[in-house]
Every structure is written in C-alpha cells, then in structure tokens.
Tab-separated table of C-alpha atoms in Angstrom:
chain	number	residue	atom	x	y	z
Q	5	MET	CA	-85.218	-50.912	-21.820
Q	6	SER	CA	-87.941	-50.282	-19.262
Q	7	THR	CA	-87.786	-47.333	-16.906
Q	8	ALA	CA	-87.510	-49.709	-13.947
Q	9	SER	CA	-84.181	-51.056	-15.231
Q	10	LEU	CA	-82.569	-47.703	-16.006
Q	11	PRO	CA	-79.427	-46.752	-14.063
Q	12	ALA	CA	-80.114	-44.485	-11.109
Q	13	ASN	CA	-78.525	-41.464	-12.809
Q	14	ALA	CA	-80.428	-41.714	-16.112
Q	15	GLY	CA	-80.824	-38.273	-17.699
Q	16	VAL	CA	-78.505	-36.675	-15.140
Q	17	THR	CA	-74.845	-36.051	-15.960
Q	18	PRO	CA	-73.089	-34.681	-12.875
Q	19	GLY	CA	-70.174	-37.151	-12.757
Q	20	PRO	CA	-68.415	-39.018	-14.039
Q	21	GLN	CA	-68.148	-41.447	-11.148
Q	22	HIS	CA	-65.957	-43.902	-13.056
Q	23	VAL	CA	-63.535	-43.020	-15.836
Q	24	ALA	CA	-61.883	-45.762	-17.894
Q	25	ILE	CA	-58.935	-44.961	-20.169
Q	26	ILE	CA	-57.345	-46.864	-23.040
Q	27	MET	CA	-53.787	-45.559	-22.827
Q	28	ASP	CA	-52.682	-45.523	-26.465
Q	29	GLY	CA	-49.805	-43.934	-28.341
Q	30	ASN	CA	-46.626	-44.762	-26.419
Q	31	GLY	CA	-44.959	-46.339	-29.453
Q	32	ARG	CA	-45.877	-43.507	-31.804
Q	33	TRP	CA	-44.661	-40.954	-29.255
Q	34	ALA	CA	-41.271	-42.672	-29.168
Q	35	LYS	CA	-41.061	-43.158	-32.953
Q	36	ALA	CA	-41.751	-39.452	-33.579
Q	37	ARG	CA	-38.690	-38.664	-31.455
Q	38	GLY	CA	-36.415	-41.326	-32.874
Q	39	LEU	CA	-36.478	-43.239	-29.589
Q	40	PRO	CA	-36.995	-46.942	-28.839
Q	41	ARG	CA	-40.548	-47.973	-27.980
Q	42	VAL	CA	-39.597	-48.614	-24.356
Q	43	ALA	CA	-38.903	-44.874	-23.989
Q	44	GLY	CA	-42.517	-44.221	-24.875
Q	45	HIS	CA	-43.677	-46.774	-22.329
Q	46	ARG	CA	-41.528	-45.119	-19.649
Q	47	ARG	CA	-43.044	-41.734	-20.419
Q	48	GLY	CA	-46.427	-43.415	-20.418
Q	49	ALA	CA	-45.779	-44.540	-16.838
Q	50	ASP	CA	-45.177	-40.888	-15.940
Q	51	ALA	CA	-48.560	-40.060	-17.481
Q	52	VAL	CA	-50.201	-42.714	-15.292
Q	53	ARG	CA	-48.841	-40.932	-12.235
Q	54	ARG	CA	-50.104	-37.542	-13.462
Q	55	VAL	CA	-53.551	-38.825	-14.347
Q	56	ILE	CA	-54.084	-40.651	-11.049
Q	57	ARG	CA	-53.170	-37.454	-9.224
Q	58	GLY	CA	-55.378	-35.385	-11.509
Q	59	ALA	CA	-58.355	-37.722	-11.174
Q	60	ALA	CA	-58.067	-37.598	-7.393
Q	61	GLU	CA	-57.946	-33.789	-7.482
Q	62	LEU	CA	-61.010	-33.714	-9.754
Q	63	GLY	CA	-62.949	-35.875	-7.305
Q	64	ILE	CA	-63.346	-38.857	-9.633
Q	65	PRO	CA	-64.062	-41.846	-7.360
Q	66	VAL	CA	-62.988	-44.644	-9.729
Q	67	LEU	CA	-60.306	-44.716	-12.442
Q	68	THR	CA	-59.567	-47.766	-14.600
Q	69	LEU	CA	-56.516	-47.902	-16.867
Q	70	PHE	CA	-55.910	-50.430	-19.661
Q	71	ALA	CA	-52.212	-51.223	-19.296
Q	72	PHE	CA	-51.633	-54.600	-20.990
Q	73	SER	CA	-54.114	-56.656	-22.977
Q	74	THR	CA	-54.214	-60.380	-23.625
Q	75	GLU	CA	-53.340	-59.528	-27.240
Q	76	ASN	CA	-50.192	-57.617	-26.228
Q	77	TRP	CA	-48.305	-60.891	-25.692
Q	78	ALA	CA	-48.046	-61.011	-29.507
Q	79	ARG	CA	-45.705	-58.011	-29.473
Q	80	PRO	CA	-41.939	-58.566	-29.885
Q	81	VAL	CA	-40.428	-60.498	-26.971
Q	82	ALA	CA	-38.071	-57.640	-26.100
Q	83	GLU	CA	-40.939	-55.147	-25.880
Q	84	VAL	CA	-43.022	-57.463	-23.688
Q	85	SER	CA	-39.991	-57.958	-21.428
Q	86	ASP	CA	-39.537	-54.178	-21.168
Q	87	LEU	CA	-43.219	-53.747	-20.308
Q	88	MET	CA	-43.038	-56.389	-17.596
Q	89	GLY	CA	-39.931	-54.692	-16.212
Q	90	LEU	CA	-41.759	-51.367	-16.097
Q	91	LEU	CA	-44.664	-53.065	-14.358
Q	92	ARG	CA	-42.316	-54.458	-11.702
Q	93	HIS	CA	-40.784	-51.026	-11.203
Q	94	TYR	CA	-44.181	-49.339	-10.985
Q	95	LEU	CA	-45.575	-51.762	-8.422
Q	96	ARG	CA	-42.493	-51.400	-6.224
Q	97	SER	CA	-41.893	-47.657	-6.564
Q	98	GLU	CA	-45.334	-46.051	-6.674
Q	99	LEU	CA	-46.776	-47.102	-3.323
Q	100	ASP	CA	-45.849	-43.797	-1.653
Q	101	GLU	CA	-47.344	-41.822	-4.545
Q	102	LEU	CA	-50.531	-43.878	-4.399
Q	103	ALA	CA	-50.720	-43.239	-0.664
Q	104	ARG	CA	-50.281	-39.476	-1.177
Q	105	ASN	CA	-53.208	-39.534	-3.584
Q	106	GLY	CA	-55.324	-41.704	-1.271
Q	107	ALA	CA	-55.484	-44.304	-4.045
Q	108	ARG	CA	-56.558	-47.893	-3.503
Q	109	LEU	CA	-55.019	-50.132	-6.146
Q	110	ARG	CA	-56.693	-53.142	-7.723
Q	111	VAL	CA	-55.226	-55.136	-10.592
Q	112	ILE	CA	-57.800	-56.670	-12.940
Q	113	GLY	CA	-56.924	-59.463	-15.353
Q	114	ASP	CA	-55.686	-63.026	-15.613
Q	115	ARG	CA	-52.620	-63.373	-13.399
Q	116	THR	CA	-51.776	-66.927	-14.402
Q	117	ARG	CA	-49.473	-65.850	-17.237
Q	118	LEU	CA	-47.629	-63.246	-15.167
Q	119	ALA	CA	-44.291	-64.022	-13.530
Q	120	PRO	CA	-44.601	-65.158	-9.889
Q	121	ASP	CA	-42.664	-62.149	-8.580
Q	122	ILE	CA	-45.029	-59.778	-10.400
Q	123	VAL	CA	-48.030	-61.551	-8.894
Q	124	ARG	CA	-46.457	-61.197	-5.437
Q	125	ASP	CA	-45.864	-57.487	-6.063
Q	126	ILE	CA	-49.498	-57.080	-7.133
Q	127	VAL	CA	-50.781	-58.781	-4.000
Q	128	ASP	CA	-48.450	-56.667	-1.844
Q	129	ALA	CA	-49.458	-53.384	-3.528
Q	130	GLU	CA	-53.159	-54.184	-3.218
Q	131	ALA	CA	-52.757	-55.040	0.452
Q	132	LYS	CA	-50.727	-51.919	1.255
Q	133	THR	CA	-53.229	-49.564	-0.437
Q	134	ARG	CA	-56.415	-51.300	0.730
Q	135	SER	CA	-57.228	-48.715	3.407
Q	136	ASN	CA	-56.950	-45.741	1.007
Q	137	THR	CA	-60.353	-44.234	0.264
Q	138	ARG	CA	-59.957	-41.123	-1.900
Q	139	ILE	CA	-59.923	-42.890	-5.286
Q	140	ASP	CA	-60.043	-46.484	-6.509
Q	141	VAL	CA	-57.464	-47.148	-9.219
Q	142	ASN	CA	-57.958	-50.297	-11.281
Q	143	ILE	CA	-55.145	-51.306	-13.621
Q	144	CYS	CA	-56.003	-53.926	-16.232
Q	145	ILE	CA	-53.067	-56.256	-16.890
Q	146	ASN	CA	-53.339	-59.319	-19.135
Q	147	TYR	CA	-56.977	-58.403	-19.539
Q	148	GLY	CA	-59.295	-59.123	-22.453
Q	149	ALA	CA	-63.042	-58.553	-22.316
Q	150	ARG	CA	-63.959	-61.492	-24.540
Q	151	ASP	CA	-61.912	-63.842	-22.352
Q	152	GLU	CA	-63.561	-62.326	-19.288
Q	153	ILE	CA	-67.064	-62.888	-20.681
Q	154	LEU	CA	-66.254	-66.453	-21.728
Q	155	SER	CA	-64.802	-67.207	-18.299
Q	156	ALA	CA	-67.904	-65.846	-16.569
Q	157	THR	CA	-70.138	-67.874	-18.871
Q	158	ARG	CA	-68.206	-71.069	-18.182
Q	159	SER	CA	-68.361	-70.448	-14.450
Q	160	LEU	CA	-72.135	-70.066	-14.519
Q	161	ALA	CA	-72.473	-73.124	-16.768
Q	162	ARG	CA	-70.490	-75.216	-14.291
Q	163	LYS	CA	-72.649	-73.983	-11.409
Q	164	ALA	CA	-75.815	-74.797	-13.347
Q	165	ALA	CA	-74.506	-78.265	-14.247
Q	166	ALA	CA	-73.700	-78.906	-10.584
Q	167	GLY	CA	-77.196	-77.862	-9.560
Q	168	GLU	CA	-75.972	-74.846	-7.596
Q	169	ILE	CA	-78.104	-72.485	-9.684
Q	170	LYS	CA	-80.904	-72.788	-12.218
Q	171	ALA	CA	-80.334	-71.507	-15.744
Q	172	ASP	CA	-83.492	-69.399	-15.549
Q	173	GLU	CA	-82.105	-67.648	-12.451
Q	174	ILE	CA	-79.170	-66.170	-14.357
Q	175	ASP	CA	-79.640	-62.419	-14.740
Q	176	GLU	CA	-77.367	-59.426	-15.282
Q	177	ALA	CA	-76.555	-59.059	-11.596
Q	178	MET	CA	-75.527	-62.708	-11.294
Q	179	PHE	CA	-73.440	-62.498	-14.469
Q	180	GLU	CA	-71.672	-59.350	-13.262
Q	181	ARG	CA	-70.643	-61.108	-10.055
Q	182	GLU	CA	-68.673	-63.557	-12.200
Q	183	LEU	CA	-66.744	-60.823	-14.007
Q	184	GLN	CA	-63.240	-59.786	-13.003
Q	185	THR	CA	-64.653	-56.331	-12.230
Q	186	ALA	CA	-67.160	-57.671	-9.681
Q	187	GLY	CA	-67.912	-54.925	-7.173
Q	188	VAL	CA	-66.668	-52.132	-9.474
Q	189	PRO	CA	-69.333	-49.754	-10.858
Q	190	ASP	CA	-69.613	-49.572	-14.636
Q	191	PRO	CA	-67.670	-46.737	-16.310
Q	192	ASP	CA	-69.709	-43.675	-17.246
Q	193	LEU	CA	-66.866	-42.288	-19.384
Q	194	LEU	CA	-64.407	-44.151	-21.612
Q	195	ILE	CA	-61.467	-42.179	-22.987
Q	196	ARG	CA	-59.059	-43.372	-25.661
Q	197	THR	CA	-55.945	-41.399	-26.476
Q	198	SER	CA	-53.881	-41.086	-29.696
Q	199	GLY	CA	-56.764	-40.459	-32.101
Q	200	GLU	CA	-57.770	-44.109	-32.480
Q	201	GLN	CA	-61.511	-44.724	-32.265
Q	202	ARG	CA	-61.876	-48.310	-31.101
Q	203	ILE	CA	-62.552	-49.957	-27.738
Q	204	SER	CA	-60.152	-52.841	-28.458
Q	205	ASN	CA	-61.653	-55.623	-26.349
Q	206	PHE	CA	-61.790	-53.437	-23.230
Q	207	LEU	CA	-64.651	-53.712	-20.712
Q	208	LEU	CA	-67.161	-54.731	-23.399
Q	209	TRP	CA	-69.912	-55.656	-20.947
Q	210	GLN	CA	-69.214	-52.830	-18.512
Q	211	CYS	CA	-69.092	-50.046	-21.130
Q	212	ALA	CA	-72.513	-50.815	-22.625
Q	213	TYR	CA	-73.725	-47.304	-21.721
Q	214	ALA	CA	-70.440	-45.450	-21.267
Q	215	GLU	CA	-69.965	-42.138	-23.037
Q	216	LEU	CA	-66.995	-42.414	-25.432
Q	217	VAL	CA	-64.482	-39.605	-25.835
Q	218	PHE	CA	-61.601	-39.972	-28.286
Q	219	VAL	CA	-58.692	-37.544	-28.040
Q	220	ASP	CA	-55.781	-37.011	-30.428
Q	221	THR	CA	-53.190	-36.584	-27.659
Q	222	LEU	CA	-50.699	-39.435	-27.373
Q	223	TRP	CA	-50.745	-41.070	-23.961
Q	224	PRO	CA	-47.269	-39.892	-22.806
Q	225	ASP	CA	-48.480	-36.278	-23.261
Q	226	PHE	CA	-51.835	-36.801	-21.531
Q	227	ASP	CA	-52.315	-34.938	-18.254
Q	228	LYS	CA	-54.921	-33.480	-15.920
Q	229	SER	CA	-55.912	-30.776	-18.407
Q	230	HIS	CA	-56.808	-33.373	-21.039
Q	231	LEU	CA	-58.746	-35.333	-18.435
Q	232	GLU	CA	-60.652	-32.170	-17.475
Q	233	GLN	CA	-61.518	-31.533	-21.131
Q	234	ALA	CA	-62.903	-35.057	-21.477
Q	235	VAL	CA	-64.929	-34.651	-18.290
Q	236	THR	CA	-66.289	-31.330	-19.573
Q	237	GLU	CA	-67.356	-33.044	-22.801
Q	238	PHE	CA	-69.000	-35.816	-20.766
Q	239	ARG	CA	-70.988	-33.281	-18.753
Q	240	ARG	CA	-72.334	-31.658	-21.929
Q	241	ARG	CA	-74.036	-34.882	-22.934
Q	242	GLU	CA	-77.495	-36.048	-21.996
Q	243	ARG	CA	-77.465	-39.711	-21.038
Q	244	ARG	CA	-80.701	-41.348	-22.141
Q	245	TYR	CA	-79.896	-45.079	-21.956
Q	246	GLY	CA	-82.135	-45.822	-24.928
Q	247	GLY	CA	-84.923	-43.530	-23.694
Q	248	VAL	CA	-86.273	-40.343	-25.249
Q	249	GLY	CA	-84.673	-37.026	-24.353
Q	250	SER	CA	-86.614	-33.987	-23.199
C-alpha cells in the first residue's frame, strides 16, 4: 500500500473512532444457569443498553453491534421467534434511553425478510433518533458481509451494463458507496465476546484494517469496564496499515 492511500490516522492510535462488537455468548450464559436460551438473549439486551451508555460516556463516536446474522435464521424456529420478539420490544421501548445517551440509531442489513411491523418500527426509531448527535449506534440485523459484497458487486455490474459507469472507473470509494454501511467510517476496533476468535461474516470489507480484540466475557456480562479494557488494549497498539513501524 502506498503512503498516499494510507488512512489519515496511520501510525497514530488516539481513538477508537468506531468500535464494532460481535455480541456472542447469550446461549452459553443461559445454559450455565440452567435457563432457556431466550433468558440469555434478554440479558444480552440489557448489555446492549449498558454498552451504548458506556460508549457514549467514553466519547466513542460510532458503535456497531452485530445482533442477528443472515445465518441465524437456521436456528430453531422458537429461538428466532423469541429474538424477533425481543427486537420488537427493543425498538419500541428504548427510544427514551437512546435519547438520553444522544444516540442516533441506524439499522444495517437486509430488511426484506423481516416482518412488516418490525420494518415499520425500524423506520420509526431511525426517524425519531435522527437529530441525536452524541453517538451513532448501528445495529446489524439480518446482515451478512458476503451477501453485502455480492449485492454491491451486482449493483455495480448492472450500472456498468447500462452504461452508467465504466468498469475501469470502479474503485474502492465507488464500491463502498454500494455497501449497506455507506457513509459509516470503517471500524478501527472489532471486539468479540465469549472467547471465540472468529469474525463470522461480519463487516469483512470494512474491517480490513481493524484491530481485533477477543475477550472471554460472555455478552450478557459485558459492560463499560470491559469496553474500557478493550479500548486500552487498542491504544497500546501501533497501527501500521502494512507499513514499517518506527
């Protein structure tokens, strides 16, 4: 990578400006307590509230949470139904909390498979939080990075076939405008909870240069202190983007 194409903050680690989190471990949290999986998901929703508040207090401008992947539809029907019910409840009950935290909500993902009432709740929540400016909170629902990349590729192919663009004009900036995260800065820090060390089809393009921090804490137990520890680890690292360190 040439120096001219390096991100503006190459070699400097003051942030992070954008933290993305794979929220993992709800089921294991519930199983360890002899509870149904939905109990873990409910406690996980409490952790979402804590972490949004904590991120706002830490001055993190952008927070992205992986809530439901395209692969999660393969889970048992009852569990998917419980998750959709929790999503409905969250969208309808958390608007005041989001407002208190100055959080602007954006839902990222394919909405075509979601129930119409959930889509309406998403649109309503996004509209009602649009003027909040303290922190941007992106929640990924029915999101898969491979699907996102394929969709962007198809969109550009259609535009090229129609003569709207030339194939040689396609660059990273043009491609990024076709992604579901268009307008959102790339994450500098990706956190995964529960001890798993995978990125699981999450923001594959956007996390090309993200620092990865894996923590053993199960998501329902994750709070501001764990977020601070991950941020501290991030700030210890020198970000070279393929260059040579000092």
